mmCIF file with all atom_site columns, C-alpha atoms in Angstrom:
data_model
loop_
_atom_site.group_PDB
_atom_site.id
_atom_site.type_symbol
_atom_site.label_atom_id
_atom_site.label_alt_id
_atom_site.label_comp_id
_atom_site.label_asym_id
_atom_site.label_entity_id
_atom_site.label_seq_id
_atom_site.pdbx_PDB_ins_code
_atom_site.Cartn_x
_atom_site.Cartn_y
_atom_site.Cartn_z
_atom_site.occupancy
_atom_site.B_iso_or_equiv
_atom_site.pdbx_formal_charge
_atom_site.auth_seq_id
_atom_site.auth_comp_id
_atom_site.auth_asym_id
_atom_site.auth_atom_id
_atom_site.pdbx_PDB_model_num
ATOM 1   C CA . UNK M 1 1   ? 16.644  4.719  -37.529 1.00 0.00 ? 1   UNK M CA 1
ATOM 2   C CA . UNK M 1 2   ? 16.358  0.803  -36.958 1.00 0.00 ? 2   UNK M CA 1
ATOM 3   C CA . UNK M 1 3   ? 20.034  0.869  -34.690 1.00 0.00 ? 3   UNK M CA 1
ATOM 4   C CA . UNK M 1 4   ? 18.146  3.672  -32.206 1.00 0.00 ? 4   UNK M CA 1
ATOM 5   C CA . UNK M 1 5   ? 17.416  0.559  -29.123 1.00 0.00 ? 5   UNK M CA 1
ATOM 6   C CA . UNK M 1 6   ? 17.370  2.766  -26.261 1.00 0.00 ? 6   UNK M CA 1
ATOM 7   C CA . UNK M 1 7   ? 16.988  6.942  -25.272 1.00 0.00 ? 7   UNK M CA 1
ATOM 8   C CA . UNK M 1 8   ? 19.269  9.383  -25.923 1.00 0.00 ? 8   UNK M CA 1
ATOM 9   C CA . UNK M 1 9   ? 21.024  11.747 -28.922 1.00 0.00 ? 9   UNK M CA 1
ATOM 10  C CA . UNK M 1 10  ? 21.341  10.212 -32.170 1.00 0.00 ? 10  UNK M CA 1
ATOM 11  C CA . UNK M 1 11  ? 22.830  12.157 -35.622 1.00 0.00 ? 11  UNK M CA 1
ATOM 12  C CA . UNK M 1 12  ? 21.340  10.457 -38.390 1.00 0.00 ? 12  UNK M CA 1
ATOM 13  C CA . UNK M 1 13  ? 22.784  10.451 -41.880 1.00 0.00 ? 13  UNK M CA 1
ATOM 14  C CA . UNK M 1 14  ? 20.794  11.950 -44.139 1.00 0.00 ? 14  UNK M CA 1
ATOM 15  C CA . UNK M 1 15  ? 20.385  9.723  -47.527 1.00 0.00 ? 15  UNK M CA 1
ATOM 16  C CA . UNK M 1 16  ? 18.048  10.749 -50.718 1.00 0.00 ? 16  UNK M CA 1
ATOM 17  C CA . UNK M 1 17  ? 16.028  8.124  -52.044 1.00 0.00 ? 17  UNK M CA 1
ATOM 18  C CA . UNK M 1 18  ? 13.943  8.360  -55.541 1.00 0.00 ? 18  UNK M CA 1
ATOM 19  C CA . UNK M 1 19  ? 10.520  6.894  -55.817 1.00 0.00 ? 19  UNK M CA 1
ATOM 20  C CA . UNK M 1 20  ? 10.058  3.746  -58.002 1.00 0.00 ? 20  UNK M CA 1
ATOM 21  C CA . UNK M 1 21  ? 8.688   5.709  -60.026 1.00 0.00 ? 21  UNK M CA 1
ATOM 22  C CA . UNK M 1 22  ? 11.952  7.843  -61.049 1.00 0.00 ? 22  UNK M CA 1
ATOM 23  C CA . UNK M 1 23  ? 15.244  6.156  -61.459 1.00 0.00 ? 23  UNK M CA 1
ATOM 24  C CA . UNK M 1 24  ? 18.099  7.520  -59.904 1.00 0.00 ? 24  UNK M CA 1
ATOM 25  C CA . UNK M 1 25  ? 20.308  7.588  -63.315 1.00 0.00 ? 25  UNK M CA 1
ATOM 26  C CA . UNK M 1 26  ? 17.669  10.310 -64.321 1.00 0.00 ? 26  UNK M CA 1
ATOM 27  C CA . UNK M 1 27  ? 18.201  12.550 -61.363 1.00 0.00 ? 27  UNK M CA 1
ATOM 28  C CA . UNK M 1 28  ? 21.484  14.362 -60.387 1.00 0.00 ? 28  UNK M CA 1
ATOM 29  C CA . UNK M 1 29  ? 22.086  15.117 -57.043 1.00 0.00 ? 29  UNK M CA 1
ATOM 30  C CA . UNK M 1 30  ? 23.817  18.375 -56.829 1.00 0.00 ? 30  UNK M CA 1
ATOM 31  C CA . UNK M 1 31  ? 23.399  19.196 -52.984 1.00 0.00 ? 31  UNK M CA 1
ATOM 32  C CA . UNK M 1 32  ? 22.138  18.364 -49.592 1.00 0.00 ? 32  UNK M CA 1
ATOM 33  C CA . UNK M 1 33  ? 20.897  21.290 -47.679 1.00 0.00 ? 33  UNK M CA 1
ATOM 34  C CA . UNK M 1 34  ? 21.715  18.824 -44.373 1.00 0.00 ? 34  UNK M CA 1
ATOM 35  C CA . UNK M 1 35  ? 24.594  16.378 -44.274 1.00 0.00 ? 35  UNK M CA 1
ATOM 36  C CA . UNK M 1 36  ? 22.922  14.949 -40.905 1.00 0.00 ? 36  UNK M CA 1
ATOM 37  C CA . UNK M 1 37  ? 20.040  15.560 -38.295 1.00 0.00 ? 37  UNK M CA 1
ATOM 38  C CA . UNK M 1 38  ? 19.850  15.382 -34.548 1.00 0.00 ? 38  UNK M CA 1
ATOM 39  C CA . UNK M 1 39  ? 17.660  13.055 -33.045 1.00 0.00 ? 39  UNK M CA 1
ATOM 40  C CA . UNK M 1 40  ? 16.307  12.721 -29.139 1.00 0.00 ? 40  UNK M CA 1
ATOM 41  C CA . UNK M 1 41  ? 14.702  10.013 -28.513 1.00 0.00 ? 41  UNK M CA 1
ATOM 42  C CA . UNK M 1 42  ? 12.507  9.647  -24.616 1.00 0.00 ? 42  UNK M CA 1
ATOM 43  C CA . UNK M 1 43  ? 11.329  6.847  -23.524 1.00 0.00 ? 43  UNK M CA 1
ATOM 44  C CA . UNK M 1 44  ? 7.186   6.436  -23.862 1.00 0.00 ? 44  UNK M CA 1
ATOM 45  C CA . UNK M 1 45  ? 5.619   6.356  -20.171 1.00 0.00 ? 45  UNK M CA 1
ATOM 46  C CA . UNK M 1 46  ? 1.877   5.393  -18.964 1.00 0.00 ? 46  UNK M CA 1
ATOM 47  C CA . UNK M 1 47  ? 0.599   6.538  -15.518 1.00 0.00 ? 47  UNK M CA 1
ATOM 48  C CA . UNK M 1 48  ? -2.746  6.278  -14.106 1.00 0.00 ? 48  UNK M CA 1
ATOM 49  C CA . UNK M 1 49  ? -4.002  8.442  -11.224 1.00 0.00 ? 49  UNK M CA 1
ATOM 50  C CA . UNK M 1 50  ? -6.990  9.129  -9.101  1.00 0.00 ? 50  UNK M CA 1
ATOM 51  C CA . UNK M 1 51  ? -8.984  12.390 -9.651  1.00 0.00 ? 51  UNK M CA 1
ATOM 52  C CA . UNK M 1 52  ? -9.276  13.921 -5.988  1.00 0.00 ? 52  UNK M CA 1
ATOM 53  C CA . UNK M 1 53  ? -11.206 17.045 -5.226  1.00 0.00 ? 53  UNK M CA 1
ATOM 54  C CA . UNK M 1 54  ? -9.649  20.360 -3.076  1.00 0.00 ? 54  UNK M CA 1
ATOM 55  C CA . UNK M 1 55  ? -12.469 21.974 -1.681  1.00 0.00 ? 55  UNK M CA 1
ATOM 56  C CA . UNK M 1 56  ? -11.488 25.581 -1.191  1.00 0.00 ? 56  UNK M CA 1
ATOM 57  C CA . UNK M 1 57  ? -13.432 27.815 1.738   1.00 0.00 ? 57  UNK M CA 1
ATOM 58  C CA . UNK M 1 58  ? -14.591 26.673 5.157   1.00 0.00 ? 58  UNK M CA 1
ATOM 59  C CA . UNK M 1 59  ? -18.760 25.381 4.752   1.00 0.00 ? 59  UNK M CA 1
ATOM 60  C CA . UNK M 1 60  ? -21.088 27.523 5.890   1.00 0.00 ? 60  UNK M CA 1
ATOM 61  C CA . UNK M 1 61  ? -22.578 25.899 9.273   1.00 0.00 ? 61  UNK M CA 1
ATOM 62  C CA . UNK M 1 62  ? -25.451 23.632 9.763   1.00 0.00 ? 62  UNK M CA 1
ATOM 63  C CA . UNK M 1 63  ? -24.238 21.984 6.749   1.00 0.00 ? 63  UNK M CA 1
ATOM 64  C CA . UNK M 1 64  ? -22.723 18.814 5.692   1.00 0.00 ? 64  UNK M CA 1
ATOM 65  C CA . UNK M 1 65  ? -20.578 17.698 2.511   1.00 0.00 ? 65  UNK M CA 1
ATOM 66  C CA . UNK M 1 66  ? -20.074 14.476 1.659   1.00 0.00 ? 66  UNK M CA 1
ATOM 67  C CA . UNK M 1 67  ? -18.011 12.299 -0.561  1.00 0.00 ? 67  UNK M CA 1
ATOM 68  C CA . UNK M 1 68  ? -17.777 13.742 -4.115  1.00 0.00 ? 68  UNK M CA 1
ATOM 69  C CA . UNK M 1 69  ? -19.209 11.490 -7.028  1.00 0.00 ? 69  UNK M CA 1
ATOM 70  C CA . UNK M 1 70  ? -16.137 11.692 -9.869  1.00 0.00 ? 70  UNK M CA 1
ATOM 71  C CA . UNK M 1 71  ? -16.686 10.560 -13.489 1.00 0.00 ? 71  UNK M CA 1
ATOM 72  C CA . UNK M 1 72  ? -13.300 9.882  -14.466 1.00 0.00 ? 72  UNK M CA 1
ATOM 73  C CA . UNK M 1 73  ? -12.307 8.452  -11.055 1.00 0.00 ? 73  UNK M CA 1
ATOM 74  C CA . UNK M 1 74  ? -8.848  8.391  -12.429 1.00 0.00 ? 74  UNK M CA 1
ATOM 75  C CA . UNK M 1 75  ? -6.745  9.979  -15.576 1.00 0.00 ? 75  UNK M CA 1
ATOM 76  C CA . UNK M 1 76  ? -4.186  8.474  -17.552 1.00 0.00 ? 76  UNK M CA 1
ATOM 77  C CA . UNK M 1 77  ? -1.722  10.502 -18.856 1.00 0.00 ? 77  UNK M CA 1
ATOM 78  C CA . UNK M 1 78  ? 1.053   8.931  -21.741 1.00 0.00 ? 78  UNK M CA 1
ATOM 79  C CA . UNK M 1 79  ? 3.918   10.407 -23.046 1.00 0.00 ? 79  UNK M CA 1
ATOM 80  C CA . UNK M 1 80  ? 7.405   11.211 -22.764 1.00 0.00 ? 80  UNK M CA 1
ATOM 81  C CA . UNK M 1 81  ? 9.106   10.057 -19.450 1.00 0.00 ? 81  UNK M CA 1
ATOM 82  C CA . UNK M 1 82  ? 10.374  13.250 -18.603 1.00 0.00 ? 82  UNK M CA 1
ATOM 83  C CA . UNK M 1 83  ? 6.736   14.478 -18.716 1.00 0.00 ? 83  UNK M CA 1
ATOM 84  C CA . UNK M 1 84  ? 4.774   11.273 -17.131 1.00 0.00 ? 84  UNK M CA 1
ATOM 85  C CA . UNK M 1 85  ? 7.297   10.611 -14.349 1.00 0.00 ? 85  UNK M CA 1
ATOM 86  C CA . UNK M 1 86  ? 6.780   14.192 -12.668 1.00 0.00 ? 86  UNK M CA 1
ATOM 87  C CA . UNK M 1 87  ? 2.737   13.665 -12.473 1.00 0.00 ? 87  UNK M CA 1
ATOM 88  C CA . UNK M 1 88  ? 1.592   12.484 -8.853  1.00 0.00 ? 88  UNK M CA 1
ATOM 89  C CA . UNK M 1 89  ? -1.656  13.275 -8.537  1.00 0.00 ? 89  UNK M CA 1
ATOM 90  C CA . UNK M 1 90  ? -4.956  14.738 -10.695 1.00 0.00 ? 90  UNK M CA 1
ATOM 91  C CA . UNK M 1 91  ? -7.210  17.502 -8.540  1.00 0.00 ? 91  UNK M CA 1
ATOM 92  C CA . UNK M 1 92  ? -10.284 19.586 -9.077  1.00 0.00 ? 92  UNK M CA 1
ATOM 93  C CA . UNK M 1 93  ? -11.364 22.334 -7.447  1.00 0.00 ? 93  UNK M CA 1
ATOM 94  C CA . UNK M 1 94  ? -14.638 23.668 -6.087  1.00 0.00 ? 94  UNK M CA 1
ATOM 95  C CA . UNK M 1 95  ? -15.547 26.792 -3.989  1.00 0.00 ? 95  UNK M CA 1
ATOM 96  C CA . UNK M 1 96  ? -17.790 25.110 -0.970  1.00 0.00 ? 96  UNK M CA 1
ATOM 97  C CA . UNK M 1 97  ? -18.838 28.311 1.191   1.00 0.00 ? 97  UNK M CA 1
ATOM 98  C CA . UNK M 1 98  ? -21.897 28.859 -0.225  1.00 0.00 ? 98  UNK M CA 1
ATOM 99  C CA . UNK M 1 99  ? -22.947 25.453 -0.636  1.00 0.00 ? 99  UNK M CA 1
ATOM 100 C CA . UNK M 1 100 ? -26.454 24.698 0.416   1.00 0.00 ? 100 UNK M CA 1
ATOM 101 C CA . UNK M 1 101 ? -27.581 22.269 -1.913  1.00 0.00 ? 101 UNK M CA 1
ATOM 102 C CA . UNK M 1 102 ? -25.923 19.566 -3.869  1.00 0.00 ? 102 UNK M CA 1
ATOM 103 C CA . UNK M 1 103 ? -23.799 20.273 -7.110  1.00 0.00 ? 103 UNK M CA 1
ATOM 104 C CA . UNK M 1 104 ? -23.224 18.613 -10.291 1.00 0.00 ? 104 UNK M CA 1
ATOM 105 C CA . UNK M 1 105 ? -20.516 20.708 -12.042 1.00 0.00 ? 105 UNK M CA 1
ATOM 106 C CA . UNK M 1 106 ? -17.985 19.656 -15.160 1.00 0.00 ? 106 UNK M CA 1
ATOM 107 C CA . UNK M 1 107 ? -14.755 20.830 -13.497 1.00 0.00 ? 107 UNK M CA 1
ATOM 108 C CA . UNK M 1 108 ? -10.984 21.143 -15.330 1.00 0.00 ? 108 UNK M CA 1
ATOM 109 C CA . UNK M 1 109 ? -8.456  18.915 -14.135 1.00 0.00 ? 109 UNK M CA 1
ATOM 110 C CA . UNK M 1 110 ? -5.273  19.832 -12.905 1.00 0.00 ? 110 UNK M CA 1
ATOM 111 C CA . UNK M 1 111 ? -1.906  18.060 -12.642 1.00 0.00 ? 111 UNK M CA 1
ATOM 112 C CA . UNK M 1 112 ? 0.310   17.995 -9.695  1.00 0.00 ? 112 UNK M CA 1
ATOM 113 C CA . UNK M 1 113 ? 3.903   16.924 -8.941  1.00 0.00 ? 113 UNK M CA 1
ATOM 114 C CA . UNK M 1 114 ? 5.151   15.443 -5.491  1.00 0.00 ? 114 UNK M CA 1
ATOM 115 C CA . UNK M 1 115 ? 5.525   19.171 -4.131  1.00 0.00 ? 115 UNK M CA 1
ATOM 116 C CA . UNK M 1 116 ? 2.006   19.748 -5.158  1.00 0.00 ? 116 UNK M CA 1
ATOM 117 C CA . UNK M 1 117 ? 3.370   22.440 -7.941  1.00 0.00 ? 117 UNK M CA 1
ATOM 118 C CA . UNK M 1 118 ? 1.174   22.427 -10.977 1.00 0.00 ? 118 UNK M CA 1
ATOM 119 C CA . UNK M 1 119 ? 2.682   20.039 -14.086 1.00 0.00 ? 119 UNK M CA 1
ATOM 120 C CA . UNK M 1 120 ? 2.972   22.136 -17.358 1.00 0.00 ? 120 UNK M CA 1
ATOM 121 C CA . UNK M 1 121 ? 3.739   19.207 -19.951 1.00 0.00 ? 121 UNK M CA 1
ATOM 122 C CA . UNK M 1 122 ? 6.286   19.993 -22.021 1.00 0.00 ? 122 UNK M CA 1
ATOM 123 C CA . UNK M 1 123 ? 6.087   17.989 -24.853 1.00 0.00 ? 123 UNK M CA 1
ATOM 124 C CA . UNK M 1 124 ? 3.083   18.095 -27.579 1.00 0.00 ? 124 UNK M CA 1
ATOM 125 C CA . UNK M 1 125 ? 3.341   14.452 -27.327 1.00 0.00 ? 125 UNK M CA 1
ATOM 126 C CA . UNK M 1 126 ? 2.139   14.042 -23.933 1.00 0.00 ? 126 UNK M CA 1
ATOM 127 C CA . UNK M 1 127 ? -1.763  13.157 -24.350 1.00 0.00 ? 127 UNK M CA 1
ATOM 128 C CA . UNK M 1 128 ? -3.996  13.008 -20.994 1.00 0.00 ? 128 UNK M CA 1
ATOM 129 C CA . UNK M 1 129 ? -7.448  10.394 -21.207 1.00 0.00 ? 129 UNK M CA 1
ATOM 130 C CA . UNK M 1 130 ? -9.254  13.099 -19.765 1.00 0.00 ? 130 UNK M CA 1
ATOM 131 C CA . UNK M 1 131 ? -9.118  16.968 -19.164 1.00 0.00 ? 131 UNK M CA 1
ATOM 132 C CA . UNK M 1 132 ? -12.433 17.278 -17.614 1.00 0.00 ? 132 UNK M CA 1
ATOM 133 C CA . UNK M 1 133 ? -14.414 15.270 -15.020 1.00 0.00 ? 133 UNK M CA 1
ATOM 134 C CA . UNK M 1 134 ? -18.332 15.310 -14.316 1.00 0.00 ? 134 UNK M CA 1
ATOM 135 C CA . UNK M 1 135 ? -18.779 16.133 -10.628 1.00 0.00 ? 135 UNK M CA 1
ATOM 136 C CA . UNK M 1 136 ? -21.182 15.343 -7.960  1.00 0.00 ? 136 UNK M CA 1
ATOM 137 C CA . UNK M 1 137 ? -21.221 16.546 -4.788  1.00 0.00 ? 137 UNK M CA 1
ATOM 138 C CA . UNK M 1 138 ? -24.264 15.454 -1.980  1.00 0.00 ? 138 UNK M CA 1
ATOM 139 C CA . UNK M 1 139 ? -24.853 18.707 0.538   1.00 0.00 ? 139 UNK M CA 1
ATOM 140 C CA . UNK M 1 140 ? -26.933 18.055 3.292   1.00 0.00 ? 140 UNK M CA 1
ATOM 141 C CA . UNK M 1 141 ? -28.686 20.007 5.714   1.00 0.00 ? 141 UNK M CA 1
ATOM 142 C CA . UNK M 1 142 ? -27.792 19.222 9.384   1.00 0.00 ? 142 UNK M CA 1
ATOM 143 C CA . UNK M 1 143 ? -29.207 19.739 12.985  1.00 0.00 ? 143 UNK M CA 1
ATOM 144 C CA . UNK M 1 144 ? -28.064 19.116 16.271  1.00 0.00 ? 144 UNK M CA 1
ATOM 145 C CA . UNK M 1 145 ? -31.299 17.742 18.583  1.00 0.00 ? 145 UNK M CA 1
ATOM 146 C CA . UNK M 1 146 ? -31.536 16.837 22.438  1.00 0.00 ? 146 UNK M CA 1
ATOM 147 C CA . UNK M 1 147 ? -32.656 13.559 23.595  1.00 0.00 ? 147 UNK M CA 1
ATOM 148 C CA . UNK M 1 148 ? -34.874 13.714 25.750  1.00 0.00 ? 148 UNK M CA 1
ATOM 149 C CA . UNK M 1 149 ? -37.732 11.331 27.340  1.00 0.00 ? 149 UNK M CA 1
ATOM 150 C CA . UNK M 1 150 ? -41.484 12.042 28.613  1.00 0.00 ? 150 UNK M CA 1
ATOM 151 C CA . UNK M 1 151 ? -42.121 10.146 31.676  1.00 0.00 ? 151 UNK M CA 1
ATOM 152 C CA . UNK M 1 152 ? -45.512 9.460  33.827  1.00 0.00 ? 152 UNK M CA 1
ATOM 153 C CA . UNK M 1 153 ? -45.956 9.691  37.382  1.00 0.00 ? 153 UNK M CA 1
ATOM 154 C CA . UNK M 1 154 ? -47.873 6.737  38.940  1.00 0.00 ? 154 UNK M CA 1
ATOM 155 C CA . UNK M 1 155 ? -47.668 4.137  41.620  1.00 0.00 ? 155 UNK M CA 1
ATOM 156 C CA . UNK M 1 156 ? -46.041 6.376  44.192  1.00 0.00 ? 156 UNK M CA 1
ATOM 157 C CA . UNK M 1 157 ? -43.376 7.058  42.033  1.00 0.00 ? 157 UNK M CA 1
ATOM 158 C CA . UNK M 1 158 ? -43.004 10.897 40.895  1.00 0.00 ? 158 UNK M CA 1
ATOM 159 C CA . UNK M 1 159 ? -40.674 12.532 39.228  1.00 0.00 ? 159 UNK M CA 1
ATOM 160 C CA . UNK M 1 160 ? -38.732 14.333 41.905  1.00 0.00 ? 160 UNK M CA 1
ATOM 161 C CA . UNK M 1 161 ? -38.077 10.498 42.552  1.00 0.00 ? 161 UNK M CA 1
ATOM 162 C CA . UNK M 1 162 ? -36.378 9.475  39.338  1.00 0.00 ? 162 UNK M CA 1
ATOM 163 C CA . UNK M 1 163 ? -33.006 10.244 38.625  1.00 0.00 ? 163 UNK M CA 1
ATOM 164 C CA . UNK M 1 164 ? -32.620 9.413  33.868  1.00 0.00 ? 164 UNK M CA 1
ATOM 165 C CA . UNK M 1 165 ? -29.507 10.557 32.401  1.00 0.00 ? 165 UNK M CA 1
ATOM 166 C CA . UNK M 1 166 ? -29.554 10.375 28.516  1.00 0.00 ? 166 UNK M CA 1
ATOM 167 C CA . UNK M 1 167 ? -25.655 9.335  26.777  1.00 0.00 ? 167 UNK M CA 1
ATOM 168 C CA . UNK M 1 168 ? -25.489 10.725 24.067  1.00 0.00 ? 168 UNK M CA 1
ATOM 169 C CA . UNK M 1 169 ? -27.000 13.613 25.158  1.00 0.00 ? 169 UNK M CA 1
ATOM 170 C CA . UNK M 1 170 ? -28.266 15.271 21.555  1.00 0.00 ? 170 UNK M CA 1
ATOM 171 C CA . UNK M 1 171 ? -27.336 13.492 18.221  1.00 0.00 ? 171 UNK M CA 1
ATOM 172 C CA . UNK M 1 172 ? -26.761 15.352 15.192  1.00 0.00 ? 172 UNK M CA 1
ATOM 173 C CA . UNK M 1 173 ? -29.272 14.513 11.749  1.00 0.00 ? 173 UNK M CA 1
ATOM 174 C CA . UNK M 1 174 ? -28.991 15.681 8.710   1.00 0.00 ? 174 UNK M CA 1
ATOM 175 C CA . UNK M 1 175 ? -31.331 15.878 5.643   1.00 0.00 ? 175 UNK M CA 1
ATOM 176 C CA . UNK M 1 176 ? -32.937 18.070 2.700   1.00 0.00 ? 176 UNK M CA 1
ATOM 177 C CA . UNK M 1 177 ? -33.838 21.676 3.977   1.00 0.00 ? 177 UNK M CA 1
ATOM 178 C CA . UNK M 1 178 ? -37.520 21.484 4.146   1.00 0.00 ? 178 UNK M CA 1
ATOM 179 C CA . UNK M 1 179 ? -37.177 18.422 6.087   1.00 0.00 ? 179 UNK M CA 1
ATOM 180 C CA . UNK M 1 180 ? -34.414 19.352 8.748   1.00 0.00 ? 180 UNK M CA 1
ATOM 181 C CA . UNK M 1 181 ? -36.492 23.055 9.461   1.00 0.00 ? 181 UNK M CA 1
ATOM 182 C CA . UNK M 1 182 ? -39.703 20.950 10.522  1.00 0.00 ? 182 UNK M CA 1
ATOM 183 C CA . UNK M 1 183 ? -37.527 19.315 13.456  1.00 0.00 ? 183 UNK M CA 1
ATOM 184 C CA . UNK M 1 184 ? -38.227 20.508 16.744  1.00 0.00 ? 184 UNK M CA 1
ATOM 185 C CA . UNK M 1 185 ? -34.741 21.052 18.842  1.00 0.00 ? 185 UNK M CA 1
ATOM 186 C CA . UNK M 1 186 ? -35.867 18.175 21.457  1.00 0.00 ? 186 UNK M CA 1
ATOM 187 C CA . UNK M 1 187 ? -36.291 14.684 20.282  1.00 0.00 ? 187 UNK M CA 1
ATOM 188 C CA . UNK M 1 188 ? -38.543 12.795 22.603  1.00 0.00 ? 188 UNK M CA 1
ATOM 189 C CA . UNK M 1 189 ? -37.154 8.897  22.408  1.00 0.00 ? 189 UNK M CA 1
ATOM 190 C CA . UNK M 1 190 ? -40.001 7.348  24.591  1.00 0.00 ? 190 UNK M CA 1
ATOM 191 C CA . UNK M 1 191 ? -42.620 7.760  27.178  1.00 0.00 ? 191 UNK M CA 1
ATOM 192 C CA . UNK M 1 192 ? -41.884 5.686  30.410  1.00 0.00 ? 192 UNK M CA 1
ATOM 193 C CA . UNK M 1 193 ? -44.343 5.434  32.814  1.00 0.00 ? 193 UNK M CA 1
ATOM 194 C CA . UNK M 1 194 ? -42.226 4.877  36.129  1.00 0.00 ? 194 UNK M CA 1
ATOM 195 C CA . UNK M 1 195 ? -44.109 2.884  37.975  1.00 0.00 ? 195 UNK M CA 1
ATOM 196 C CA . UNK M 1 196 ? -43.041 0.209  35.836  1.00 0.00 ? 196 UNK M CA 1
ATOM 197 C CA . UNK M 1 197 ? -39.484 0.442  35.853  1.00 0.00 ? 197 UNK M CA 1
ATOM 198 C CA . UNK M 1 198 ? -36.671 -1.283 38.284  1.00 0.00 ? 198 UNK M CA 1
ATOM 199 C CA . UNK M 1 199 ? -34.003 0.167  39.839  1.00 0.00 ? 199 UNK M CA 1
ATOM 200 C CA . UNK M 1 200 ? -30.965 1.341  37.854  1.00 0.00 ? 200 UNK M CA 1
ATOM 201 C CA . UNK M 1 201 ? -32.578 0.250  34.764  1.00 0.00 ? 201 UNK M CA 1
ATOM 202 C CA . UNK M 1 202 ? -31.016 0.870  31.324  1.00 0.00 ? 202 UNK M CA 1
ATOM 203 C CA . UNK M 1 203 ? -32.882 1.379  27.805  1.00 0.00 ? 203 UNK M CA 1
ATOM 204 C CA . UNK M 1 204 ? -31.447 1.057  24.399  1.00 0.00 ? 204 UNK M CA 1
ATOM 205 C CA . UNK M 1 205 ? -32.478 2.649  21.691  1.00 0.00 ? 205 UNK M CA 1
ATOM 206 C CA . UNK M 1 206 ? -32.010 2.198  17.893  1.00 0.00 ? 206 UNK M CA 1
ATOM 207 C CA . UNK M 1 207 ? -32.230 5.195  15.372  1.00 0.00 ? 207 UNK M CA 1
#
């Protein structure tokens, strides 16, 4: 076996030896079952690659998924070449369209090739760092709320006088349940009294 350098076939000769223990003038060889064995040899291959996640099913509205918290963030898979060389990617997959809170799950990993066709390994010696990943994945509540501002009449100035346009017109928050349902659908950004303000003036605000 010490002349097999590189992959391929090799027949081997097959040659008895004794233990130390017996000496070879004591034993007569009458037969080999096998004159010679065939041996393929691969080449041993390392890949790493990330763990992604395929959500599956449209989320349900007035929600919001964000990016998924992976423990393995990446799999490395070792073996024959023929085996390692077709694996492009590592996925998990989760049903979302019921989501309404966030999910920690332990989720199966699968193996894709560059067609995204599922890798069946077909060698026992093909080993994989990880078969399983721990999940999380952060679900928000969202709401869509109009910005809007309370203004006070004063100094001859009235509000059939003031022309205030609002850009962005709403913005869009998310948060837990319990927080998001005690939003009204109007959020009030200030109270100008406008009396006090110039001519084509412009306000910034900060959320």
């Amino acid at each position: 076996a010490s002349r097999i350098k590189e992959p391929g076939i090799y027949a081997l000769t097959c040659n008895v030896t004794f233990p130390d223990t017996i000496r070879s003038s004591d034993v007569d060889l009458i037969r080999k079952s096998v004159e010679s064995i065939t041996v393929t040899v691969n080449r041993l291959e390392e890949k790493t690659v990330p763990v992604s996640l395929e959500r599956i099913g449209a989320v349900k509205e007035g929600y919001l998924l964000e990016k998924a918290e992976m423990d393995p963030e990446s799999i490395t898979v070792r073996g024959p070449d023929f085996d390692v060389n077709r694996v492009a990617k590592a996925v998990v997959s989760l049903d979302v369209s019921n989501l309404e809170e966030t999910v920690e799950r332990t989720l199966d990993v699968t193996f894709l090739d560059e067609n995204d066709e599922v890798v069946e390994f077909s060698s026992e010696a093909t080993t994989v760092s990880a078969s399983q990943i721990s999940m999380s994945l952060p679900v928000f509540r969202t709401k869509e709320l109009t910005l809007a501002v309370n203004t006070v009449e004063g100094g001859g100035v009235f509000n059939s006088n003031a022309q205030i346009d609002i850009e962005p017109k709403s913005i869009l928050v998310k948060g837990d349940s319990e927080e998001i349902d005690q939003l009204e659908d109007v959020f009030v950004l200030d109270t100008l009294e406008l009396s006090a303000l110039d001519d084509h003036e412009e306000l910034n605000y900060k959320f």
